[in-house]
Coordinates of C-alpha atoms in Angstrom, one line a residue:
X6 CA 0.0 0.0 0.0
X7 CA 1.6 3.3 -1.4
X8 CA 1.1 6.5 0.5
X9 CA 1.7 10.0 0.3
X10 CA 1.2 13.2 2.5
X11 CA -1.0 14.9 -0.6
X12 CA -3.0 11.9 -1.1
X13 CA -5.0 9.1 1.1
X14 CA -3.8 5.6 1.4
X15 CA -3.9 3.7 -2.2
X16 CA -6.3 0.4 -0.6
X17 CA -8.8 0.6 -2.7
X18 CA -8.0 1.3 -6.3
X19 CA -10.0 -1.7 -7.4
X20 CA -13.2 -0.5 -5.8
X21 CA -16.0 -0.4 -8.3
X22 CA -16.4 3.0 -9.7
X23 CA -19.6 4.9 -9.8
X24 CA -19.6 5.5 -13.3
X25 CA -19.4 1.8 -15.3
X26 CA -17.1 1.1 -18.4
X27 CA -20.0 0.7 -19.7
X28 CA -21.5 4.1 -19.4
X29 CA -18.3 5.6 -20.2
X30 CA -18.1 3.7 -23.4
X31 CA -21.6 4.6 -24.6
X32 CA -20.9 8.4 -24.0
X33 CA -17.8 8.1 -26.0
X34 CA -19.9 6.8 -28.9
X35 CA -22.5 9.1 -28.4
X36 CA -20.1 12.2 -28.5
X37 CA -17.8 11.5 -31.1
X38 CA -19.4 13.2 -33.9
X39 CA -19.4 16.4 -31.8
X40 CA -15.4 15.7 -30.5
X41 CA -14.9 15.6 -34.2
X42 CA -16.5 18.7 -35.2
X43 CA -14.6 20.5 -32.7
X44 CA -11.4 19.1 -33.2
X45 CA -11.3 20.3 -36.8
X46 CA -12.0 23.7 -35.3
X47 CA -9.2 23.7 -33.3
X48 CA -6.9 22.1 -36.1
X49 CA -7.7 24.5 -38.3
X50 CA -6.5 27.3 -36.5
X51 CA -2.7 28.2 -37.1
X52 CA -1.2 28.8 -33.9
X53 CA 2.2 28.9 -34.0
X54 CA 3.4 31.6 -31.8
X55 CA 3.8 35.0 -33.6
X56 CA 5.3 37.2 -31.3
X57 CA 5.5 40.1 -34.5
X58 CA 1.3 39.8 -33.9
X59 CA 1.3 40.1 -30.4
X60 CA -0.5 42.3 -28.4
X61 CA -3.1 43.2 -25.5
X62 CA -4.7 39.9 -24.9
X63 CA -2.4 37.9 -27.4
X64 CA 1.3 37.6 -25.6
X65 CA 2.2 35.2 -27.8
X66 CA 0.5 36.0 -30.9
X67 CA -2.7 36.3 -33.0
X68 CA -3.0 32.2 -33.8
X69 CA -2.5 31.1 -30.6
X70 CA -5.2 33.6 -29.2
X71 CA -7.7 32.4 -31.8
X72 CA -7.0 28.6 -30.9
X73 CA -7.4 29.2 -27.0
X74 CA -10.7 31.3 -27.7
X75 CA -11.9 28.6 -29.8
X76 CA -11.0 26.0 -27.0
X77 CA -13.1 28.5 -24.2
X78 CA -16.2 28.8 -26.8
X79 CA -16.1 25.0 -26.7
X80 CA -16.2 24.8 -23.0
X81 CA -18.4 27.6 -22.5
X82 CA -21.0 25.7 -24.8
X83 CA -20.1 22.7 -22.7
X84 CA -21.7 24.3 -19.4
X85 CA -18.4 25.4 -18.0
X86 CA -17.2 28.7 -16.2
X87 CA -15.0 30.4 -18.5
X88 CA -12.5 32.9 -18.4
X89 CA -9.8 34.5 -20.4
X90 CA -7.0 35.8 -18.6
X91 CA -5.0 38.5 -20.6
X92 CA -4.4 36.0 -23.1
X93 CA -2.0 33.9 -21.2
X94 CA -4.2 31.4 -19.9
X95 CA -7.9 30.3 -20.8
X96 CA -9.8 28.8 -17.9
X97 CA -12.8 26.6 -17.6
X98 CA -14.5 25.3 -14.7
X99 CA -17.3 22.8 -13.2
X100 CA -17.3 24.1 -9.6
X101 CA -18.9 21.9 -6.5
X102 CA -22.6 22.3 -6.1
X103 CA -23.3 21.0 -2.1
X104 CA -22.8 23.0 0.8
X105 CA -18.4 22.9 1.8
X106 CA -18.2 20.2 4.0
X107 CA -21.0 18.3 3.4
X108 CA -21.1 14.9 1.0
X109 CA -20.8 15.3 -2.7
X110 CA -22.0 12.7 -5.0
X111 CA -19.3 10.1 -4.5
X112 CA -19.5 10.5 -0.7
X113 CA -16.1 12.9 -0.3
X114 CA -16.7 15.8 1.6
X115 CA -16.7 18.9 -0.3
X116 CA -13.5 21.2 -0.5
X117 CA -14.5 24.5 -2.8
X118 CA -10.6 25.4 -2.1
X119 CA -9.3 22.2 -3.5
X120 CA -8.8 21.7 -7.1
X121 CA -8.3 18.8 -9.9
X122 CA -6.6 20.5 -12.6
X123 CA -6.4 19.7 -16.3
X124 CA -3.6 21.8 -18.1
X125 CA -3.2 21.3 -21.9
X126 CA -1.9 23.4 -25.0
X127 CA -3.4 24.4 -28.2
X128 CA -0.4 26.1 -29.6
X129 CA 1.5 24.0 -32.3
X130 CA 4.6 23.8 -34.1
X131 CA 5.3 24.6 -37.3
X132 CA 3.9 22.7 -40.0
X133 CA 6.7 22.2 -42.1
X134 CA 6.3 21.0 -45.4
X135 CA 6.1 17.4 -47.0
X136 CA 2.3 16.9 -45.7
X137 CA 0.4 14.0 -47.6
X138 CA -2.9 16.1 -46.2
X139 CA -3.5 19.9 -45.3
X140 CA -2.3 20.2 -42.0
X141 CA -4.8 22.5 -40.9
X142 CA -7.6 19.7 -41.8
X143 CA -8.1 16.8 -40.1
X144 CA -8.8 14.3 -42.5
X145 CA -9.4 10.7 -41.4
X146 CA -7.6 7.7 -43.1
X147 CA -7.6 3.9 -42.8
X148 CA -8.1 4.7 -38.9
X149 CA -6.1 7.6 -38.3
X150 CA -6.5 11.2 -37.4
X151 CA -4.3 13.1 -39.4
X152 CA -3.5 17.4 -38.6
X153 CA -0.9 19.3 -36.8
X154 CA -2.0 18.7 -33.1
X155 CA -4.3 15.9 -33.3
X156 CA -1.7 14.4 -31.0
X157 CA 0.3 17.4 -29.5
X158 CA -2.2 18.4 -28.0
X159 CA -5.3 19.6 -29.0
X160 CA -6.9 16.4 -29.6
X161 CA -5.7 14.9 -26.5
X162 CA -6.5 18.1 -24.6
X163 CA -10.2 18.4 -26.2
X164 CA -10.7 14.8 -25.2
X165 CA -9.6 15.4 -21.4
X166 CA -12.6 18.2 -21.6
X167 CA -15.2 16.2 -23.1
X168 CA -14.2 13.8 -20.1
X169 CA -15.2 16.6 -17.6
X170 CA -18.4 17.5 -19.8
X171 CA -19.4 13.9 -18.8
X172 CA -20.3 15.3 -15.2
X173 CA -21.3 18.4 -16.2
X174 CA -24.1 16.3 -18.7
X175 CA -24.9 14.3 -16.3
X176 CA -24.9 16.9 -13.3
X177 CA -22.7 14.6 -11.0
X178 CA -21.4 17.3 -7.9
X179 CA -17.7 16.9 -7.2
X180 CA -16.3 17.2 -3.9
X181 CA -13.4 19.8 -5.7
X182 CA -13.1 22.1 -8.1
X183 CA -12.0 20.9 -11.7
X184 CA -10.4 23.3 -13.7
X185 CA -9.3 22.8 -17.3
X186 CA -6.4 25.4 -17.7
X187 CA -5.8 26.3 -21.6
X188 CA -2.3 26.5 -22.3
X189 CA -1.5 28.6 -25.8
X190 CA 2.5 29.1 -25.5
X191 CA 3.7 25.5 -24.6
X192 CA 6.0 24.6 -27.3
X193 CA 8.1 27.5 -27.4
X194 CA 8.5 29.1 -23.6
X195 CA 6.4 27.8 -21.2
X196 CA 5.6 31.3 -20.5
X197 CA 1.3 30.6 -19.7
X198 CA 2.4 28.2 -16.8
X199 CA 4.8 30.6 -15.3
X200 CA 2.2 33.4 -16.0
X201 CA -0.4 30.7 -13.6
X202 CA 1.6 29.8 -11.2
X203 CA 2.3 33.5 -10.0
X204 CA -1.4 34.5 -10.5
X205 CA -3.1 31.8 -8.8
X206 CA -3.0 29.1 -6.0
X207 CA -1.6 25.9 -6.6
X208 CA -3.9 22.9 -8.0
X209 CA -4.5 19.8 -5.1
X210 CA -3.1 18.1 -8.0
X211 CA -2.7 18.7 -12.0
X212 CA -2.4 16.1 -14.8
X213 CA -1.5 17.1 -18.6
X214 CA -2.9 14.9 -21.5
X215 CA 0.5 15.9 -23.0
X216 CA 3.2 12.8 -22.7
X217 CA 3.4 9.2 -22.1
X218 CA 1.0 6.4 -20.8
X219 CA 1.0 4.6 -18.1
X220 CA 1.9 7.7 -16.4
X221 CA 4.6 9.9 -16.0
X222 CA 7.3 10.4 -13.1
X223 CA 9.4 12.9 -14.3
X224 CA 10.8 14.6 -17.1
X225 CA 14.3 14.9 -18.5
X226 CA 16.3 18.1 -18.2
X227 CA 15.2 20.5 -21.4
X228 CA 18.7 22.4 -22.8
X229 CA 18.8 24.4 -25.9
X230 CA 22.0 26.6 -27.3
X231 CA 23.7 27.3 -30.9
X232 CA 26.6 27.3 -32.6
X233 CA 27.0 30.9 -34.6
X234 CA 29.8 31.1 -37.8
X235 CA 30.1 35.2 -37.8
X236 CA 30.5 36.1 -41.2
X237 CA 30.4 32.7 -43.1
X238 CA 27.1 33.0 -45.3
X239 CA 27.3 34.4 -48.4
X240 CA 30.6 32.2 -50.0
X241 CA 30.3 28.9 -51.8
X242 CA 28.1 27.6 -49.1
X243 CA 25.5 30.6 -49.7
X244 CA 23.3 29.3 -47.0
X245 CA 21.7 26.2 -45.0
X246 CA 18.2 25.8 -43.8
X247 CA 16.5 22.9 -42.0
X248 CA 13.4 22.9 -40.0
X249 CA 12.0 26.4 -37.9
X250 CA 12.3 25.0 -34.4
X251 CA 15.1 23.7 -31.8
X252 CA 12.4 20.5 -30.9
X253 CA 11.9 19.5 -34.3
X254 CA 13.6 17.3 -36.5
X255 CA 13.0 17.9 -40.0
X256 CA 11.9 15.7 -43.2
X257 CA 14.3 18.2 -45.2
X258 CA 17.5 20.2 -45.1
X259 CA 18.8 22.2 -47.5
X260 CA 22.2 24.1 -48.9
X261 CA 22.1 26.7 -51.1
X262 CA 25.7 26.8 -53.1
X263 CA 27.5 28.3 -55.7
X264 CA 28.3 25.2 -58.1
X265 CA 27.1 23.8 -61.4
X266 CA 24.3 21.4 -60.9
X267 CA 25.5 18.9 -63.7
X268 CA 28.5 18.7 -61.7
X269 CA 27.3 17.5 -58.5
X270 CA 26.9 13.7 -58.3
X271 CA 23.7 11.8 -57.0
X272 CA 23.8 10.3 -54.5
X273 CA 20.7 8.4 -52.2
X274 CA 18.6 10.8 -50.7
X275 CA 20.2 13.9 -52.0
X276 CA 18.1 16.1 -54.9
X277 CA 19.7 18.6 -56.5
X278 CA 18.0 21.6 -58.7
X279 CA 19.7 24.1 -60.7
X280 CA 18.9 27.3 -60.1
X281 CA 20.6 28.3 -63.1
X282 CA 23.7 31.0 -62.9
X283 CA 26.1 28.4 -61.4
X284 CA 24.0 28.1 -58.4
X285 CA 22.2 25.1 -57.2
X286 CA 19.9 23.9 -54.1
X287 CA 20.5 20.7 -52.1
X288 CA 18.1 18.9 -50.8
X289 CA 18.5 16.3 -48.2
X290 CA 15.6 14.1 -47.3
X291 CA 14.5 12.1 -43.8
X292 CA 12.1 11.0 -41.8
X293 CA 11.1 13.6 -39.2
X294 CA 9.7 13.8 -35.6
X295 CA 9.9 15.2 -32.0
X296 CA 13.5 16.1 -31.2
X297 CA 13.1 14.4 -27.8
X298 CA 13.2 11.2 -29.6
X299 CA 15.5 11.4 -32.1
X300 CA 16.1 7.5 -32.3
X301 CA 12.7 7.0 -34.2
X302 CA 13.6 9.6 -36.8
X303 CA 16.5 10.4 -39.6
X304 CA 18.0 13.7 -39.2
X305 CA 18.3 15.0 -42.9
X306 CA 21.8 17.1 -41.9
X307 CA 23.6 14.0 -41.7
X308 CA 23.3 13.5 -45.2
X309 CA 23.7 17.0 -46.7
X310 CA 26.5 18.1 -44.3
X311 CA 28.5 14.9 -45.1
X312 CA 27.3 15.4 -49.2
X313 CA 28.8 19.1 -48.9
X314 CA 32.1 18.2 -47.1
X315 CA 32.5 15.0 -49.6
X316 CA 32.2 17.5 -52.6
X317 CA 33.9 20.8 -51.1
X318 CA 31.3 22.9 -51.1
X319 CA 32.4 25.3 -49.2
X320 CA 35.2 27.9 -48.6
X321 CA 38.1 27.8 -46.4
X322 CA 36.3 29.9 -43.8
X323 CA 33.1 27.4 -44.1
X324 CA 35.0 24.9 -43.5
X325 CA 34.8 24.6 -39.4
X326 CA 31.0 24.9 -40.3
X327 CA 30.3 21.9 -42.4
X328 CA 33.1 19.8 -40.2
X329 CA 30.6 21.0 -37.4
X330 CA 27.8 20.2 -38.8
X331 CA 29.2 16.7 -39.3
X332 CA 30.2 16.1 -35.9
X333 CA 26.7 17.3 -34.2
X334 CA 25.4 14.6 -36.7
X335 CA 27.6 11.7 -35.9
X336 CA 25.6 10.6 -32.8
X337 CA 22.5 11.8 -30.8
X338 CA 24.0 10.6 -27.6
X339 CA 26.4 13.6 -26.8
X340 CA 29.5 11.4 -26.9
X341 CA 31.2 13.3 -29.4
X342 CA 31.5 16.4 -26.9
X343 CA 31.5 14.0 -24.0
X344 CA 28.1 14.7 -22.9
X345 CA 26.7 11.4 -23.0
X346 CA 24.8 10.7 -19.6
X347 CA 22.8 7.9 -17.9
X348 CA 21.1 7.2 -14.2
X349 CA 18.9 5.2 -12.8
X350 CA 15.4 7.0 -13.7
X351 CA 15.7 8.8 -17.2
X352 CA 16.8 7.2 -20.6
X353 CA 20.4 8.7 -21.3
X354 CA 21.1 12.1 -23.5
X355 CA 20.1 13.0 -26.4
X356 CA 21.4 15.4 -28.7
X357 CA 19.7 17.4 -31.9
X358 CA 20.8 19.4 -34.5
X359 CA 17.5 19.9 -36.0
X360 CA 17.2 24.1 -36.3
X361 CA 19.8 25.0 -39.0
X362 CA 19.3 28.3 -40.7
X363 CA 21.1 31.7 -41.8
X364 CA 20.6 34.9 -40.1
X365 CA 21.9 38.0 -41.7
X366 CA 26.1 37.2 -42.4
X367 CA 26.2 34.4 -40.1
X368 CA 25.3 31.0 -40.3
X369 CA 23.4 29.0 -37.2
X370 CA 22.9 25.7 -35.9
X371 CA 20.8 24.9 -32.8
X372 CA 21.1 22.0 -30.2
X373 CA 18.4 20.2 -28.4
X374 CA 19.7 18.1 -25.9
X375 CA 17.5 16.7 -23.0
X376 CA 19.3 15.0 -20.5
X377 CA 19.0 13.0 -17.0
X378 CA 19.6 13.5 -13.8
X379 CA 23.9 13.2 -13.9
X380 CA 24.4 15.8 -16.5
X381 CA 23.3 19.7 -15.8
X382 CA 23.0 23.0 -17.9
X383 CA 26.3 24.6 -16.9
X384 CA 28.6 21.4 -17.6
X385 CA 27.0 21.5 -20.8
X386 CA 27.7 25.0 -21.8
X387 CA 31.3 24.6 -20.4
X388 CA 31.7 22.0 -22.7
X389 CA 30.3 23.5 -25.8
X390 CA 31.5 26.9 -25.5
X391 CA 34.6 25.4 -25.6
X392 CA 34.3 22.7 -29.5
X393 CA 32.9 26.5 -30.6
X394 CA 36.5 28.0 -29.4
X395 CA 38.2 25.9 -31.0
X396 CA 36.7 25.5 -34.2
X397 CA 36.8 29.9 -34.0
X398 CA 33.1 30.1 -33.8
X399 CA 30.4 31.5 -30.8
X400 CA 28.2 29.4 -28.6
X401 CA 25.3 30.9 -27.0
X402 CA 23.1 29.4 -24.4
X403 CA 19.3 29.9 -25.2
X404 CA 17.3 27.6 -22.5
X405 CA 17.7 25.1 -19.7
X406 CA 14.9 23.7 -17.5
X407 CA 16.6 21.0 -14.9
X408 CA 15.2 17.6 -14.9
X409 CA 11.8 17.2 -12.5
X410 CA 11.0 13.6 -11.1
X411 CA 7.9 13.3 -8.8
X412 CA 8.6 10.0 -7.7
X413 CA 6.1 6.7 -8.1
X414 CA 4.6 6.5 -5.0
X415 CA 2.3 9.5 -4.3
X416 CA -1.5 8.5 -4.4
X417 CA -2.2 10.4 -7.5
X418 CA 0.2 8.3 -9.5
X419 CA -0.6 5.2 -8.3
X420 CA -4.4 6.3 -9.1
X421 CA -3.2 6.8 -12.5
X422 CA -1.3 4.2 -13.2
X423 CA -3.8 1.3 -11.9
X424 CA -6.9 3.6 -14.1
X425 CA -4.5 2.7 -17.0
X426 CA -4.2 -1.0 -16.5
X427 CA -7.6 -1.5 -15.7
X428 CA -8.5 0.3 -19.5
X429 CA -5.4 -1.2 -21.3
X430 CA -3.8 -5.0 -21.5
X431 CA 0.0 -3.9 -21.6
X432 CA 1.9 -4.7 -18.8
X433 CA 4.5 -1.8 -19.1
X434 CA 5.7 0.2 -15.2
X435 CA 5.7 3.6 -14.4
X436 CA 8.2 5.3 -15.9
X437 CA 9.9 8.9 -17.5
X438 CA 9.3 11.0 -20.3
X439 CA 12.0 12.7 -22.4
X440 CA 10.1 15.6 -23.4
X441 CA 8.7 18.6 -21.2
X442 CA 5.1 19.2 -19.9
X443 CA 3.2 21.9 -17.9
X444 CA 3.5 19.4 -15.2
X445 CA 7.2 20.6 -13.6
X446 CA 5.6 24.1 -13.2
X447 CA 3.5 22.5 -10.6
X448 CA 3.9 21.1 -7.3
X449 CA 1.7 17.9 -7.7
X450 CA 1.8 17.3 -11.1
X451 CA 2.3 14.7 -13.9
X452 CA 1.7 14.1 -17.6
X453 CA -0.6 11.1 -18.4
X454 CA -1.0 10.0 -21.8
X455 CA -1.5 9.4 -24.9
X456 CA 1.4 8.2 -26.2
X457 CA 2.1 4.8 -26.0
X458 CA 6.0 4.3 -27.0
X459 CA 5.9 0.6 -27.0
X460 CA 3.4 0.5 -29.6
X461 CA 3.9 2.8 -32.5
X462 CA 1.8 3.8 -35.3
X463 CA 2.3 2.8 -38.6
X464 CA 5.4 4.5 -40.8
X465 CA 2.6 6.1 -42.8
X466 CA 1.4 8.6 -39.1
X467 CA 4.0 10.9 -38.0
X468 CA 4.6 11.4 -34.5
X469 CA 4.6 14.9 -32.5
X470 CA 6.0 17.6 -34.7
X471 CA 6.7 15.5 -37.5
X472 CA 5.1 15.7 -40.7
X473 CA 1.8 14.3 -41.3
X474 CA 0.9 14.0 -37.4
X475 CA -1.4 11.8 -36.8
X476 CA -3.1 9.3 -34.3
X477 CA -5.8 6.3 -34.2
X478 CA -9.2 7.2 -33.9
X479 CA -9.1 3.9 -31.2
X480 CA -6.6 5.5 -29.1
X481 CA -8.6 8.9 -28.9
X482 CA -11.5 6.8 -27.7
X483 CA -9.7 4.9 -25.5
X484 CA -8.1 8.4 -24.1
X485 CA -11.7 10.2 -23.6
X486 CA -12.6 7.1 -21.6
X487 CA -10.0 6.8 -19.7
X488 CA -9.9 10.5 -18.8
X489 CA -13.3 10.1 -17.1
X490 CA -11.8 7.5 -15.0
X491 CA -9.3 8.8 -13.7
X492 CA -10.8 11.8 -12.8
X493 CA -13.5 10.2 -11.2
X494 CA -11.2 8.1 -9.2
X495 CA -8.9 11.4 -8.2
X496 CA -12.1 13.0 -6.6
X497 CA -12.2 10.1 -4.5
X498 CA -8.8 11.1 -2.6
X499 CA -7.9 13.6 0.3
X500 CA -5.5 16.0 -0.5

C-alpha cells in the first residue's frame, strides 16, 4: 500500500467506480461526432506563436489567441465557467454544487478550495512542409487522425474536456473544483504556466494529457544553445536551412551553393535543382519527428553536411561549419562532446541538430539536448562553448529547464497508473518521459497519456512535430474514456 502526505492511502484502487465502463463507453460513442467537429476547429487554426502579432490579450500571438478562444467557446457551450486571462491562460470550470463540508456525489466531503486540474496546449509547431494532407484539416484515413496537433495536444486536450463534460451532462457534484487550464504558449517558452503559477494558488493536483502512458514520473532536463559562424554565409556555401524550431527534426534540409548542378553527383537521398547562374539547391531528405526522440527519426543534416564536405562545397572559412555540422550529426548521444549521460530513472542524453538556418552574415545551428539527472546546464555550456573555441566560432546558451522527477509513489500516480491498466492489456511500469510538460511548473503534477511508445503507429502517421501527425481514432477513444476514470477516481482522494 503506497502512501503520500498529498494523497489518502492507495487500498482501494479496485473499488467499483460509480460511473461503469460501460456508461463511459456509450458516451464516448454518443459524443464523437461532436469531438470531431470541434477538433477540426481547433486544427484548423494556425497557432504557431507569432510574437510580430502580439498584443493586448495575445502575448504570444494572434494564432494562438484564436485557438485558445476557440477552445473557451467550446467549454463555454459545454456548461463550464470560463475565463480569459489576458491572453495567457484560458480557464474553464465545473465548480462543486453541495454546501463545503458536506457529502458530494461520491460520498467525499466537499472542499471548494481544493482543485483537480487539467492543463493542456493548443499552440502547435510549425507545420513544415512534405504533408500528404492539409495540415490544418483533419482528414481521417484507414483509422487515423491526421492534422498538426491531433496528438500534440489539441486532440488529447479536447478529449480530457469532453471527459469533464461527462459530469457536467450528467450533473454529478464533485467534492473539488476541476479546472481545465488552456495553455496557448507550450511549445516555445512555457511562459502561460509561469504566468499561472504566479497569479493563482496551486492545483491539489494537476495532470496534462500531453506525454506518455502509463503515467509519468518525471521529465528529462530541457537544454537548448547554438553554434553561430560570424561572417560565413554568403561564399560557396551561400546558406543552409532545415526545420523552424530547436524541438523539431525535419523531413528536409537544405544548402544553397554556388556550383554547377551537372557537376554535382547523385547520391541516395540527396536532390539537386539548378537554379541556373552556377548556383544550385541541395536537398536532403529524412524522416522527421519530436526532437526528444531522435532515435525513431533520420536527421536530414547527416546526409547533406556529409554530401557538402565530400564535394567541397564550401570555402576555407566554411569549413569549421560543415566539419561541425558533421560532428553534431555523428551521434545523438552527446558522446562526441563527452556529454553522453545515464542514471537510474531517465533514458540517457540525447542530442539534436535539428534548427539549421542563416541569419543575416552568419550561419546558425541549434542544439536540443535533453538529458537525465547526472548531467546539468552549466557542464553543458562549459563544454560546448569550448568545440565553438576551437573550431573559432560562438556558442550561446538559449534555454535550460533541470530535470523534474515526482517520484512513483504518491496516491495520484498510483491512481493513474492502476486507471491505465484497468483500461489497457500492456503490462509496461511507471516510468519517465523525455520531453517537457506543464507538469514541472506545478507542485503535484504529472503528464498522463497518450502516447504509447511501446506501440507505435504505422510508418505512414507521423509522431509529435513531425510531418503528417497523426493518431488512431481507437486511441482517442480509449483516451476520452480513460480521462473520465481517472478523474472520477482522483475526486475520490484527500488531498
Amino acid at each position: 500500500m503506497c502512501t503520500n502526505t498529498k494523497g489518502v492511502p492507495m487500498s482501494d484502487q479496485n473499488e467499483k467506480s460509480i460511473i461503469t465502463r460501460e456508461e463511459i463507453d456509450a458516451y464516448v460513442e454518443d459524443n464523437w461526432s461532436s469531438y470531431l467537429e470541434d477538433l477540426q476547429k481547433l486544427v484548423a487554426v494556425n497557432s504557431e506563436e507569432d510574437k510580430s502579432s502580439a498584443g493586448p490579450g495575445a502575448p504570444f500571438g494572434q494564432g494562438p489567441k484564436k485557438a485558445m478562444e476557440t477552445a473557451l467557446e467550446i467549454a463555454k457551450r459545454m456548461g463550464f465557467a470560463t475565463t480569459d486571462d489576458k491572453g495567457y491562460v484560458g480557464i474553464a470550470d465545473y465548480a462543486p454544487k453541495t454546501q463545503p463540508g458536506k457529502p458530494a456525489a461520491n460520498g467525499i466531503p466537499t472542499d471548494p478550495n481544493k482543485t483537480l486540474a487539467i492543463m493542456g496546449h493548443v499552440d502547435i509547431v510549425p507545420v513544415g512542409i512534405g504533408w500528404d494532407t492539409d495540415p490544418y484539416t483533419v482528414v481521417e484515413k484507414d483509422g487515423y487522425l491526421f492534422g498538426r496537433g491531433v496528438i500534440d495536444d489539441k486532440g488529447p486536450f479536447l478529449a480530457a474536456l469532453y471527459a469533464g463534460k461527462y459530469f457536467v451532462d450528467k450533473g454529478i457534484d464533485l467534492p473539488y473544483l476541476l479546472r481545465y487550464i488552456v495553455g496557448s504558449n507550450e511549445e516555445t517558452g512555457l511562459e502561460d504556466a509561469e504566468y499561472y503559477t504566479e497569479h493563482y494558488p496551486q492545483p491539489s493536483f494537476l495532470l496534462t494529457p500531453d506525454g506518455d502512458f502509463p503515467v509519468s514520473a518525471g521529465e528529462k532536463g530541457i537544454y537548448e544553445g547554438c553554434f553561430v559562424a560570424r561572417g560565413c554565409a554568403g561564399g560557396k556555401l551561400e546558406k543552409v536551412e532545415a526545420s523552424t524550431a530547436s524541438n523539431v527534426i525535419p523531413k528536409f534540409s537544405v544548402a544553397y551553393v554556388k556550383a554547377n548542378a551537372a557537376d554535382l553527383p547523385a547520391q541516395e537521398d540527396i536532390e539537386i535543382e539548378d537554379l541556373g547562374n552556377g548556383r544550385a539547391k541541395i536537398t536532403a531528405t529524412g524522416i522527421p519527428g519530436h526532437a526528444a526522440l531522435p532515435g525513431r527519426a533520420k536527421n536530414p543534416s547527416r546526409a547533406l553536411f556529409d554530401y557538402l564536405a565530400h564535394n567541397q562545397l564550401f570555402d576555407d572559412n566554411q569549413e569549421n561549419f560543415v566539419k561541425l555540422g558533421q560532428l553534431i550529426q555523428s551521434s545523438y548521444t552527446g558522446e562526441q562532446f563527452g556529454l553522453d549521460a545515464t542514471d537510474d530513472v531517465f533514458s540517457p542524453l540525447t542530442l539534436v541538430g535539428g534548427y539549421l538556418y542563416q541569419k543575416g552574415d552568419d550561419l546558425i545551428q541549434d542544439l536540443n539536448i535533453r538529458y537525465p539527472k547526472t548531467q546539468n546546464g552549466k557542464e553543458i555550456t562549459k563544454k560546448l562553448s569550448q568545440v565553438a573555441e576551437d573550431m573559432g566560432m560562438e556558442y550561446v546558451q538559449e534555454f535550460d529547464m533541470p530535470t523534474y522527477y515526482v517520484g512513483v509513489d504518491s496516491a495520484p500516480i498510483q491512481t493513474l497508473y492502476a486507471t491505465f491498466r484497468d483500461h489497457f492489456d500492456d503490462d509496461v511500469e511507471i516510468g519517465t518521459i523525455d520531453g517537457g510538460t506543464y507538469a514541472r511548473h506545478f507542485e503535484n503534477a504529472t503528464a498522463f497519456g497518450p502516447s504509447m511508445p511501446w506501440k507505435p503507429f504505422p510508418s505512414f502517421v507521423g509522431d509529435e512535430h513531425a510531418t503528417n501527425e497523426g493518431v488512431s481514432v481507437e486511441r482517442l477513444k480509449k483516451v476520452m474514456a480513460i480521462y473520465i476514470d481517472a478523474i472520477q477516481r482522483l475526486m475520490k482522494l484527500s488531498y
